[in-house]
Amino acid sequence: AQLTKSGGVNMLPSMAGGTILFTSFRNGGPHLFKLQGGKTTPFSTRKGLNTGGVLSPKGDTVAATLSKDGNAEVYLLDAASGKVKKRLTNSWGIDTSPSWSPDGTRIAFVSDRHGSPQIWVMNADGSNQKRLTFQGDYNQTPDWSPKGDKIVFTARDERNVFDLFTVNVGTGQIERLTQNQGNNEEPTWSPDGRFIAFTSTRNGESKLYLMTADG
């Protein structure tokens, strides 16, 4: 079923508890909107970027990327009002693409503060920020597994092709899931952790695909 009918670009949906958050370029954007009960309402329309909003497992907090104070940083917003609860990152680089751990205690995100976009993790209050990936020059779109042990992400390899990888949160071990089949991007776990949905150009234009969690 088609949920948005505004025209233009509507992207990066995140669903939890009957609510869908998404990024839209309507009204000049990019802004965050909330879709609930068939009704769409503005959620964060601050100056600059308002993108990639994701609800916490409890449903009371949204992690999102805002650039209202300068460059792109990760913030916590109140899920009901959209008011800023806390700024989590503060670096010269771009910090974006937050993803909650299943227990809500940590957040994965992308930062290029050391020169290239890499996957980082931090506590949900912004403390203990640590770099998790150290290979590849363009790692992005992290998604935390339901078990909490791995993060799947998109990375550009030495051939300038995008493929999917997982990184073990505890050990940092990298596993490659796709190779030699076009560009593969935007991975997301199934709720039971058995499958990963993603986009791929392996048969021409970009389409949705499903694979087992081991590739």
XYZ file of N, CA, C and O in Angstrom:
860
model
N 0.836 -1.190 0.000
C 0.000 0.000 0.000
C 0.876 1.247 0.000
O 1.889 1.303 0.691
N 0.497 2.236 -0.760
C 1.234 3.493 -0.806
C 0.851 4.340 0.405
O -0.316 4.624 0.638
N 1.858 4.753 1.171
C 1.602 5.480 2.413
C 1.798 6.981 2.274
O 1.210 7.753 3.039
N 2.650 7.414 1.360
C 2.871 8.846 1.158
C 2.457 9.225 -0.257
O 2.679 8.463 -1.197
N 1.853 10.406 -0.397
C 1.370 10.858 -1.692
C 1.709 12.324 -1.933
O 1.008 13.034 -2.625
N 2.825 12.760 -1.355
C 3.182 14.172 -1.442
C 3.945 14.499 -2.709
O 4.097 15.668 -3.059
N 4.437 13.460 -3.417
C 5.340 13.722 -4.515
C 6.722 14.021 -3.969
O 6.923 14.135 -2.762
N 7.704 14.152 -4.836
C 9.053 14.430 -4.365
C 9.673 13.204 -3.731
O 9.185 12.081 -3.864
N 10.754 13.423 -3.010
C 11.537 12.329 -2.436
C 11.137 12.084 -0.986
O 11.184 12.994 -0.153
N 10.708 10.848 -0.680
C 10.435 10.409 0.684
C 11.289 9.171 0.917
O 11.198 8.200 0.172
N 12.129 9.188 1.969
C 13.155 8.161 2.098
C 13.445 7.841 3.554
O 12.917 8.462 4.478
N 14.287 6.826 3.766
C 14.800 6.421 5.079
C 13.680 6.164 6.091
O 13.689 6.725 7.195
N 12.724 5.298 5.784
C 11.653 5.023 6.752
C 12.146 4.182 7.925
O 13.034 3.343 7.774
N 11.587 4.427 9.087
C 11.877 3.644 10.287
C 10.558 3.422 11.010
O 9.826 4.376 11.290
N 10.250 2.160 11.326
C 8.946 1.837 11.900
C 9.096 1.208 13.276
O 9.961 0.364 13.497
N 8.244 1.627 14.203
C 8.200 1.028 15.538
C 6.881 1.408 16.193
O 6.458 2.569 16.140
N 6.211 0.428 16.790
C 5.008 0.686 17.566
C 3.897 1.368 16.802
O 3.188 2.225 17.357
N 3.744 1.046 15.522
C 2.676 1.647 14.746
C 2.993 3.026 14.202
O 2.133 3.663 13.579
N 4.214 3.504 14.414
C 4.637 4.813 13.924
C 5.748 4.638 12.900
O 6.641 3.815 13.086
N 5.684 5.403 11.822
C 6.743 5.415 10.825
C 7.350 6.810 10.778
O 6.645 7.802 10.591
N 8.646 6.880 10.987
C 9.389 8.124 10.800
C 10.063 8.062 9.436
O 10.587 7.023 9.049
N 10.076 9.169 8.713
C 10.757 9.173 7.429
C 11.273 10.568 7.117
O 10.838 11.570 7.694
N 12.226 10.600 6.206
C 12.815 11.853 5.749
C 12.158 12.258 4.444
O 11.971 11.430 3.553
N 11.789 13.525 4.317
C 11.124 14.005 3.113
C 11.688 15.360 2.699
O 12.066 16.174 3.550
N 11.729 15.576 1.385
C 12.190 16.855 0.853
C 11.018 17.781 0.526
O 11.198 18.806 -0.127
N 9.808 17.425 0.974
C 8.672 18.333 0.816
C 8.942 19.613 1.609
O 9.642 19.616 2.613
N 8.415 20.695 1.146
C 8.556 21.998 1.818
C 10.012 22.434 1.939
O 10.377 23.169 2.856
N 10.864 21.947 1.042
C 12.250 22.415 1.037
C 13.230 21.497 1.722
O 14.399 21.510 1.399
N 12.855 20.708 2.695
C 13.607 19.705 3.431
C 15.117 19.709 3.239
O 15.664 20.649 2.712
N 15.819 18.661 3.656
C 15.202 17.452 4.204
C 14.718 17.631 5.641
O 15.448 18.133 6.487
N 13.468 17.217 5.865
C 12.855 17.293 7.179
C 12.358 15.913 7.592
O 12.163 15.030 6.749
N 12.137 15.750 8.883
C 11.597 14.502 9.411
C 10.090 14.621 9.601
O 9.598 15.645 10.103
N 9.381 13.571 9.194
C 7.939 13.523 9.349
C 7.543 12.235 10.061
O 8.261 11.224 10.016
N 6.384 12.298 10.718
C 5.844 11.142 11.430
C 4.542 10.713 10.768
O 3.660 11.539 10.510
N 4.425 9.414 10.481
C 3.207 8.853 9.903
C 2.578 7.931 10.932
O 3.164 6.928 11.323
N 1.388 8.289 11.377
C 0.721 7.535 12.439
C -0.786 7.592 12.212
O -1.352 8.658 12.014
N -1.422 6.402 12.216
C -2.862 6.360 12.008
C -3.290 6.914 10.678
O -4.386 7.492 10.555
N -2.434 6.781 9.665
C -2.759 7.276 8.338
C -2.557 8.767 8.153
O -2.815 9.302 7.074
N -2.090 9.466 9.184
C -1.896 10.908 9.120
C -0.421 11.248 9.213
O 0.293 10.735 10.071
N 0.044 12.136 8.330
C 1.439 12.571 8.318
C 1.557 13.959 8.937
O 0.829 14.882 8.550
N 2.486 14.101 9.903
C 2.703 15.385 10.560
C 4.201 15.677 10.619
O 5.023 14.755 10.704
N 4.603 16.957 10.580
C 6.028 17.303 10.712
C 6.555 16.889 12.083
O 5.860 17.010 13.093
N 7.791 16.397 12.108
C 8.406 15.986 13.368
C 9.624 16.837 13.713
O 9.773 17.290 14.837
N 10.497 17.062 12.747
C 11.644 17.953 12.952
C 11.912 18.700 11.656
O 12.276 18.098 10.643
N 11.700 20.009 11.682
C 11.853 20.839 10.480
C 12.836 21.974 10.752
O 12.642 23.109 10.310
N 13.882 21.670 11.487
C 14.872 22.680 11.837
C 15.721 23.061 10.623
O 15.758 22.349 9.626
N 16.425 24.168 10.719
C 17.310 24.620 9.650
C 18.375 23.567 9.364
O 18.935 22.977 10.276
N 18.626 23.313 8.081
C 19.647 22.341 7.714
C 19.087 20.940 7.621
O 17.901 20.731 7.336
N 19.941 19.953 7.902
C 19.548 18.555 7.787
C 18.667 18.113 8.947
O 18.931 18.439 10.104
N 17.632 17.342 8.630
C 16.814 16.606 9.601
C 16.579 15.245 8.967
O 15.643 15.079 8.181
N 17.412 14.264 9.237
C 17.365 13.013 8.482
C 17.558 11.792 9.377
O 18.057 11.877 10.500
N 17.158 10.634 8.817
C 17.486 9.344 9.406
C 16.968 9.120 10.810
O 17.646 8.504 11.632
N 15.769 9.579 11.122
C 15.221 9.384 12.462
C 14.869 7.930 12.731
O 14.224 7.289 11.911
N 15.310 7.405 13.878
C 15.004 6.025 14.269
C 14.519 5.996 15.715
O 15.135 6.572 16.610
N 13.407 5.318 15.932
C 12.830 5.203 17.270
C 13.620 4.232 18.123
O 14.072 3.179 17.644
N 13.777 4.553 19.397
C 14.418 3.651 20.343
C 13.526 2.439 20.576
O 12.312 2.487 20.321
N 14.088 1.318 21.055
C 13.269 0.135 21.327
C 12.098 0.417 22.271
O 11.031 -0.179 22.131
N 12.263 1.322 23.220
C 11.175 1.678 24.125
C 10.146 2.579 23.454
O 9.027 2.709 23.951
N 10.530 3.224 22.376
C 9.604 4.069 21.638
C 9.462 5.482 22.156
O 8.649 6.248 21.647
N 10.262 5.872 23.157
C 10.111 7.202 23.744
C 11.116 8.220 23.224
O 10.986 9.420 23.480
N 12.123 7.746 22.489
C 13.209 8.614 22.041
C 13.539 8.327 20.582
O 13.478 7.186 20.134
N 13.901 9.375 19.858
C 14.323 9.245 18.465
C 15.770 9.705 18.340
O 16.134 10.776 18.839
N 16.603 8.880 17.724
C 17.953 9.307 17.355
C 17.897 9.779 15.916
O 17.307 9.126 15.055
N 18.495 10.929 15.638
C 18.410 11.503 14.292
C 19.636 12.352 14.018
O 20.375 12.734 14.933
N 19.839 12.658 12.745
C 20.929 13.529 12.326
C 20.380 14.929 12.074
O 19.448 15.105 11.288
N 20.945 15.920 12.756
C 20.589 17.320 12.567
C 21.853 18.124 12.309
O 22.927 17.779 12.792
N 21.702 19.215 11.536
C 22.848 20.111 11.324
C 22.505 21.539 11.744
O 23.093 22.497 11.263
N 21.565 21.664 12.661
C 21.096 22.984 13.075
C 22.178 23.810 13.760
O 22.116 25.045 13.763
N 23.188 23.158 14.324
C 24.256 23.865 15.027
C 25.548 23.911 14.228
O 26.608 24.237 14.764
N 25.488 23.563 12.938
C 26.693 23.577 12.115
C 26.747 22.366 11.211
O 25.916 22.220 10.315
N 27.697 21.466 11.467
C 27.773 20.256 10.633
C 26.862 19.172 11.191
O 26.245 19.324 12.241
N 26.771 18.069 10.476
C 25.836 17.003 10.841
C 26.288 16.282 12.105
O 27.416 15.789 12.189
N 25.408 16.202 13.089
C 25.665 15.520 14.353
C 24.453 14.665 14.722
O 23.350 14.858 14.198
N 24.647 13.712 15.652
C 23.570 12.846 16.102
C 22.952 13.429 17.379
O 23.671 13.785 18.315
N 21.635 13.511 17.395
C 20.884 14.057 18.524
C 19.837 13.047 18.985
O 19.406 12.183 18.211
N 19.400 13.202 20.224
C 18.231 12.495 20.728
C 17.061 13.472 20.788
O 17.197 14.579 21.318
N 15.908 13.045 20.248
C 14.702 13.860 20.256
C 13.596 13.137 21.006
O 13.536 11.906 21.002
N 12.735 13.913 21.642
C 11.566 13.324 22.287
C 10.629 12.788 21.211
O 10.284 13.500 20.258
N 10.210 11.528 21.343
C 9.417 10.880 20.296
C 8.038 11.503 20.139
O 7.437 11.414 19.064
N 7.515 12.119 21.182
C 6.182 12.710 21.103
C 6.209 14.121 20.537
O 5.416 14.471 19.656
N 7.147 14.930 21.006
C 7.151 16.346 20.650
C 8.187 16.729 19.601
O 8.058 17.774 18.958
N 9.236 15.924 19.439
C 10.320 16.270 18.523
C 11.340 17.217 19.128
O 12.312 17.611 18.465
N 11.162 17.590 20.394
C 12.112 18.488 21.051
C 13.446 17.786 21.296
O 13.484 16.581 21.563
N 14.531 18.533 21.217
C 15.855 17.972 21.434
C 16.044 17.629 22.906
O 15.844 18.465 23.791
N 16.421 16.379 23.174
C 16.714 15.947 24.532
C 18.206 16.045 24.821
O 18.609 16.416 25.918
N 19.036 15.695 23.810
C 20.480 15.736 24.027
C 21.214 15.658 22.698
O 20.779 14.967 21.783
N 22.319 16.361 22.609
C 23.238 16.213 21.489
C 24.267 15.154 21.875
O 24.897 15.249 22.924
N 24.434 14.131 21.017
C 25.293 13.003 21.368
C 26.702 13.103 20.817
O 27.642 12.605 21.433
N 26.876 13.695 19.635
C 28.209 13.789 19.029
C 28.596 15.244 18.862
O 27.748 16.125 18.733
N 29.899 15.488 18.848
C 30.416 16.848 18.695
C 31.822 16.757 18.121
O 32.803 16.824 18.839
N 31.912 16.551 16.818
C 33.216 16.437 16.167
C 33.248 17.332 14.937
O 32.207 17.772 14.450
N 34.447 17.574 14.414
C 34.569 18.408 13.222
C 33.992 17.692 12.005
O 33.591 18.334 11.036
N 33.956 16.367 12.036
C 33.485 15.577 10.906
C 31.976 15.448 10.893
O 31.254 16.030 11.709
N 31.499 14.653 9.947
C 30.071 14.389 9.807
C 29.709 13.131 10.584
O 30.315 12.078 10.393
N 28.748 13.229 11.488
C 28.236 12.093 12.258
C 26.775 11.889 11.876
O 25.961 12.809 11.995
N 26.442 10.676 11.436
C 25.115 10.471 10.851
C 24.693 9.012 10.961
O 25.398 8.176 11.527
N 23.514 8.674 10.446
C 22.991 7.306 10.304
C 22.941 6.519 11.619
O 23.481 5.416 11.713
N 22.282 7.027 12.660
C 22.208 6.279 13.919
C 21.369 5.013 13.803
O 20.401 4.959 13.041
N 21.753 3.980 14.569
C 21.010 2.717 14.635
C 21.081 2.206 16.062
O 22.175 2.048 16.615
N 19.930 1.937 16.676
C 19.874 1.499 18.069
C 20.269 0.035 18.219
O 19.928 -0.799 17.374
N 20.949 -0.287 19.318
C 21.098 -1.686 19.699
C 19.745 -2.193 20.174
O 18.885 -1.413 20.589
N 19.496 -3.515 20.098
C 18.156 -4.022 20.452
C 17.742 -3.755 21.888
O 16.551 -3.697 22.183
N 18.711 -3.585 22.798
C 18.349 -3.299 24.185
C 18.282 -1.800 24.479
O 17.990 -1.385 25.604
N 18.564 -0.979 23.473
C 18.443 0.462 23.630
C 19.547 1.129 24.404
O 19.462 2.321 24.704
N 20.618 0.400 24.719
C 21.689 0.981 25.533
C 22.805 1.602 24.701
O 23.596 2.391 25.213
N 22.881 1.245 23.413
C 23.957 1.765 22.557
C 23.413 2.175 21.191
O 22.323 1.756 20.777
N 24.188 2.977 20.503
C 23.826 3.459 19.175
C 25.032 3.309 18.253
O 26.139 3.741 18.603
N 24.820 2.682 17.113
C 25.828 2.669 16.057
C 25.593 3.883 15.166
O 24.464 4.334 15.003
N 26.677 4.417 14.587
C 26.534 5.567 13.697
C 27.733 5.617 12.757
O 28.688 4.846 12.895
N 27.656 6.512 11.789
C 28.737 6.696 10.829
C 29.430 8.027 11.111
O 28.763 9.048 11.312
N 30.763 8.004 11.130
C 31.529 9.232 11.327
C 32.756 9.225 10.417
O 33.381 8.188 10.215
N 33.065 10.414 9.868
C 34.289 10.540 9.082
C 35.322 11.399 9.803
O 36.203 11.995 9.175
N 35.244 11.442 11.126
C 36.122 12.302 11.908
C 37.596 11.920 11.780
O 38.482 12.726 12.090
N 37.885 10.699 11.333
C 39.273 10.281 11.121
C 39.624 10.232 9.641
O 40.622 9.622 9.254
N 38.797 10.836 8.785
C 39.149 10.967 7.387
C 38.225 10.296 6.407
O 38.029 10.796 5.306
N 37.656 9.141 6.753
C 36.719 8.459 5.856
C 35.553 7.930 6.671
O 35.705 7.632 7.865
N 34.378 7.797 6.058
C 33.215 7.294 6.807
C 33.447 5.873 7.315
O 33.736 4.966 6.532
N 33.315 5.689 8.630
C 33.490 4.392 9.272
C 32.359 4.183 10.265
O 31.668 5.120 10.658
N 32.169 2.915 10.677
C 31.130 2.593 11.651
C 31.674 2.800 13.060
O 32.754 2.306 13.400
N 30.950 3.514 13.867
C 31.293 3.782 15.264
C 30.141 3.302 16.148
O 29.012 3.127 15.685
N 30.411 3.125 17.435
C 29.376 2.835 18.418
C 29.577 3.737 19.626
O 30.699 4.175 19.920
N 28.489 4.012 20.332
C 28.549 4.804 21.556
C 27.417 4.386 22.469
O 26.454 3.724 22.042
N 27.541 4.737 23.736
C 26.430 4.534 24.652
C 25.283 5.469 24.263
O 25.493 6.492 23.605
N 24.084 5.131 24.672
C 22.906 5.900 24.271
C 22.909 7.322 24.817
O 22.125 8.164 24.354
N 23.787 7.616 25.775
C 23.904 8.983 26.282
C 25.053 9.742 25.612
O 25.368 10.866 26.002
N 25.683 9.123 24.604
C 26.765 9.767 23.872
C 28.156 9.485 24.409
O 29.153 9.880 23.787
N 28.247 8.781 25.514
C 29.558 8.490 26.095
C 30.213 7.290 25.413
O 29.558 6.519 24.722
N 31.520 7.134 25.642
C 32.279 5.970 25.191
C 32.176 5.749 23.675
O 31.869 4.646 23.218
N 32.457 6.775 22.917
C 32.404 6.667 21.459
C 33.644 5.946 20.944
O 34.767 6.357 21.197
N 33.424 4.824 20.219
C 34.525 4.001 19.741
C 34.348 3.648 18.269
O 33.246 3.339 17.822
N 35.452 3.673 17.552
C 35.447 3.276 16.151
C 35.425 1.761 16.052
O 36.190 1.068 16.721
N 34.526 1.224 15.207
C 34.352 -0.227 15.121
C 34.956 -0.815 13.851
O 35.396 -1.957 13.841
N 34.968 -0.060 12.745
C 35.565 -0.559 11.502
C 36.810 0.251 11.159
O 36.866 1.460 11.387
N 37.809 -0.446 10.605
C 39.088 0.184 10.279
C 39.524 -0.120 8.846
O 40.646 0.164 8.469
N 38.658 -0.740 8.054
C 38.979 -1.026 6.666
C 37.870 -0.512 5.781
O 36.736 -0.300 6.223
N 38.192 -0.291 4.491
C 37.235 0.327 3.591
C 37.285 1.842 3.735
O 37.627 2.364 4.790
N 36.954 2.540 2.659
C 37.046 3.999 2.696
C 35.685 4.686 2.653
O 35.603 5.900 2.595
N 34.596 3.881 2.685
C 33.275 4.498 2.646
C 32.261 3.528 3.223
O 31.499 2.897 2.513
N 32.262 3.403 4.544
C 31.339 2.509 5.246
C 30.131 3.313 5.731
O 30.288 4.403 6.275
N 28.935 2.759 5.538
C 27.731 3.538 5.816
C 26.538 2.618 6.107
O 26.645 1.402 6.096
N 25.402 3.225 6.394
C 24.088 2.602 6.640
C 24.152 1.403 7.597
O 23.742 0.301 7.245
N 24.645 1.576 8.818
C 24.680 0.456 9.766
C 23.288 0.068 10.252
O 22.409 0.928 10.385
N 23.092 -1.221 10.507
C 21.848 -1.711 11.097
C 22.191 -2.800 12.099
O 22.820 -3.796 11.748
N 21.796 -2.604 13.353
C 22.157 -3.499 14.449
C 21.282 -4.748 14.414
O 20.079 -4.666 14.270
N 21.912 -5.919 14.558
C 21.165 -7.176 14.522
C 20.260 -7.314 15.740
O 20.558 -6.777 16.814
N 19.149 -8.038 15.609
C 18.248 -8.247 16.748
C 18.912 -8.940 17.930
O 18.514 -8.721 19.070
N 19.914 -9.771 17.669
C 20.638 -10.433 18.753
C 21.631 -9.497 19.435
O 22.092 -9.784 20.546
N 21.998 -8.425 18.760
C 22.916 -7.449 19.330
C 24.378 -7.767 19.135
O 25.241 -7.023 19.616
N 24.683 -8.854 18.422
C 26.079 -9.255 18.290
C 26.769 -8.697 17.059
O 27.996 -8.584 17.031
N 26.000 -8.334 16.021
C 26.599 -7.869 14.780
C 25.897 -6.618 14.261
O 24.741 -6.351 14.585
N 26.622 -5.889 13.433
C 26.066 -4.748 12.705
C 26.325 -4.992 11.227
O 27.461 -5.262 10.822
N 25.281 -4.934 10.413
C 25.439 -5.053 8.971
C 25.559 -3.647 8.386
O 24.941 -2.698 8.881
N 26.390 -3.495 7.357
C 26.603 -2.166 6.790
C 26.998 -2.271 5.320
O 27.339 -3.346 4.816
N 26.947 -1.143 4.642
C 27.365 -1.031 3.249
C 28.779 -0.483 3.203
O 29.107 0.451 3.950
N 29.618 -1.041 2.337
C 30.984 -0.544 2.192
C 31.380 -0.536 0.724
O 30.973 -1.401 -0.055
N 32.179 0.435 0.357
C 32.716 0.509 -1.001
C 34.075 -0.169 -1.032
O 34.963 0.161 -0.232
N 34.256 -1.133 -1.954
C 35.516 -1.873 -1.990
C 36.505 -1.224 -2.954
O 36.271 -0.138 -3.493
N 37.621 -1.921 -3.180
C 38.703 -1.369 -3.990
C 38.315 -1.178 -5.456
O 38.984 -0.471 -6.204
N 37.217 -1.783 -5.880
C 36.749 -1.639 -7.270
C 35.666 -0.559 -7.383
O 35.008 -0.450 -8.420
N 35.467 0.212 -6.311
C 34.431 1.244 -6.258
C 33.029 0.664 -6.415
O 32.133 1.296 -6.981
N 32.842 -0.563 -5.932
C 31.549 -1.227 -5.923
C 31.071 -1.333 -4.477
O 31.859 -1.593 -3.565
N 29.760 -1.147 -4.263
C 29.211 -1.229 -2.917
C 28.746 -2.655 -2.624
O 28.001 -3.246 -3.396
N 29.214 -3.193 -1.501
C 28.811 -4.520 -1.059
C 28.445 -4.480 0.417
O 28.677 -3.489 1.113
N 27.885 -5.602 0.893
C 27.410 -5.692 2.270
C 28.356 -6.510 3.125
O 28.874 -7.543 2.689
N 28.546 -6.053 4.357
C 29.441 -6.691 5.310
C 28.779 -6.687 6.687
O 27.872 -5.889 6.950
N 29.229 -7.556 7.569
C 28.876 -7.456 8.982
C 30.148 -7.267 9.790
O 31.235 -7.714 9.394
N 30.014 -6.595 10.923
C 31.118 -6.467 11.868
C 30.616 -6.952 13.220
O 29.516 -6.611 13.657
N 31.397 -7.819 13.860
C 31.072 -8.304 15.191
C 31.330 -7.186 16.198
O 32.440 -6.650 16.259
N 30.315 -6.831 16.974
C 30.428 -5.690 17.880
C 31.473 -5.930 18.964
O 32.183 -5.012 19.383
N 31.619 -7.189 19.396
C 32.564 -7.485 20.456
C 34.000 -7.627 19.995
O 34.928 -7.155 20.660
N 34.199 -8.258 18.831
C 35.553 -8.575 18.372
C 36.047 -7.697 17.233
O 37.247 -7.647 16.960
N 35.135 -7.031 16.521
C 35.532 -6.241 15.364
C 35.741 -7.058 14.102
O 36.141 -6.520 13.063
N 35.457 -8.364 14.162
C 35.667 -9.229 12.999
C 34.690 -8.871 11.880
O 33.501 -8.728 12.101
N 35.234 -8.768 10.650
C 34.445 -8.399 9.481
C 34.127 -9.648 8.662
O 34.997 -10.499 8.445
N 32.883 -9.759 8.205
C 32.492 -10.823 7.277
C 31.826 -10.190 6.058
O 30.983 -9.314 6.200
N 32.220 -10.661 4.886
C 31.645 -10.152 3.646
C 30.450 -11.001 3.246
O 30.514 -12.229 3.262
N 29.339 -10.343 2.869
C 28.113 -11.061 2.525
C 27.831 -11.084 1.032
O 27.184 -12.013 0.547
N 28.240 -10.056 0.284
C 27.975 -10.001 -1.153
C 29.255 -9.676 -1.904
O 30.145 -8.991 -1.385
N 29.331 -10.139 -3.161
C 30.512 -9.863 -3.987
C 30.212 -10.214 -5.442
O 29.541 -11.204 -5.730
N 30.716 -9.374 -6.348
C 30.628 -9.614 -7.793
C 29.188 -9.738 -8.303
O 28.912 -10.503 -9.222
N 28.259 -9.000 -7.674
C 26.864 -9.014 -8.122
C 26.275 -7.608 -8.056
O 25.280 -7.367 -7.382
N 26.883 -6.683 -8.794
C 26.396 -5.316 -8.830
C 26.635 -4.576 -7.524
O 27.437 -4.992 -6.682
N 25.928 -3.462 -7.361
C 25.985 -2.701 -6.122
C 24.913 -3.206 -5.164
O 23.754 -3.372 -5.542
N 25.305 -3.463 -3.915
C 24.397 -3.969 -2.887
C 24.443 -3.011 -1.706
O 25.516 -2.762 -1.150
N 23.276 -2.472 -1.318
C 23.258 -1.390 -0.335
C 22.031 -1.473 0.575
O 21.165 -2.312 0.399
N 21.983 -0.558 1.556
C 20.834 -0.341 2.439
C 20.345 -1.614 3.130
O 19.158 -1.969 3.062
N 21.206 -2.339 3.843
C 20.769 -3.583 4.485
C 19.943 -3.340 5.741
O 20.136 -2.357 6.459
N 19.016 -4.252 6.007
C 18.252 -4.214 7.251
C 17.887 -5.637 7.664
O 17.574 -6.474 6.821
N 17.955 -5.923 8.952
C 17.693 -7.261 9.482
C 16.198 -7.544 9.570
O 15.404 -6.655 9.840
N 15.830 -8.791 9.414
C 14.482 -9.221 9.758
C 14.365 -9.254 11.280
O 15.372 -9.357 11.984
N 13.157 -9.161 11.829
C 13.001 -9.129 13.294
C 13.587 -10.338 14.014
O 14.006 -10.225 15.170
N 13.637 -11.509 13.360
C 14.195 -12.695 14.016
C 15.688 -12.867 13.746
O 16.296 -13.826 14.226
N 16.284 -11.971 12.966
C 17.716 -12.019 12.712
C 18.150 -13.066 11.711
O 19.354 -13.254 11.488
N 17.216 -13.757 11.077
C 17.568 -14.836 10.148
C 17.848 -14.328 8.737
O 18.547 -14.989 7.965
N 17.303 -13.172 8.396
C 17.427 -12.676 7.029
C 17.857 -11.211 7.016
O 17.712 -10.494 8.005
N 18.369 -10.795 5.862
C 18.741 -9.405 5.627
C 18.109 -8.965 4.306
O 18.291 -9.622 3.274
N 17.347 -7.902 4.342
C 16.802 -7.294 3.135
C 17.744 -6.188 2.687
O 18.368 -5.512 3.511
N 17.854 -5.991 1.356
C 18.791 -5.003 0.834
C 18.415 -4.647 -0.597
O 17.570 -5.305 -1.215
N 19.026 -3.597 -1.131
C 18.848 -3.249 -2.534
C 20.046 -3.730 -3.324
O 21.171 -3.770 -2.817
N 19.818 -4.109 -4.586
C 20.900 -4.601 -5.434
C 20.613 -4.267 -6.892
O 19.458 -4.257 -7.335
N 21.704 -4.021 -7.640
C 21.607 -3.785 -9.083
C 22.096 -4.996 -9.870
O 22.459 -4.878 -11.038
N 22.128 -6.171 -9.250
C 22.701 -7.360 -9.876
C 22.013 -7.778 -11.172
O 22.608 -8.454 -12.003
N 20.769 -7.386 -11.341
C 20.046 -7.715 -12.569
C 19.652 -6.473 -13.349
O 18.697 -6.478 -14.125
N 20.403 -5.397 -13.158
C 20.115 -4.157 -13.877
C 19.735 -3.038 -12.931
O 20.563 -2.567 -12.154
N 18.481 -2.630 -12.954
C 18.040 -1.548 -12.080
C 17.972 -2.016 -10.637
O 17.892 -3.215 -10.353
N 18.014 -1.063 -9.714
C 18.022 -1.389 -8.290
C 16.677 -1.954 -7.845
O 15.627 -1.355 -8.104
N 16.710 -3.118 -7.207
C 15.509 -3.768 -6.689
C 15.769 -4.313 -5.293
O 16.918 -4.411 -4.852
N 14.705 -4.686 -4.597
C 14.821 -5.262 -3.255
C 15.122 -6.743 -3.321
O 14.543 -7.481 -4.134
N 16.005 -7.194 -2.438
C 16.357 -8.620 -2.365
C 16.361 -9.040 -0.902
O 16.432 -8.225 0.019
N 16.303 -10.365 -0.705
C 16.346 -10.958 0.621
C 17.366 -12.084 0.612
O 17.422 -12.880 -0.333
N 18.200 -12.164 1.647
C 19.169 -13.244 1.771
C 19.238 -13.702 3.215
O 18.801 -13.001 4.134
N 19.783 -14.895 3.425
C 20.018 -15.357 4.785
C 21.120 -14.506 5.411
O 21.905 -13.865 4.713
N 21.173 -14.498 6.718
C 22.069 -13.598 7.440
C 23.553 -13.875 7.172
O 24.401 -13.016 7.442
N 23.873 -15.059 6.640
C 25.264 -15.371 6.312
C 25.617 -15.060 4.864
O 26.711 -15.353 4.407
N 24.665 -14.443 4.135
C 24.918 -14.084 2.750
C 24.441 -15.085 1.735
O 24.563 -14.866 0.542
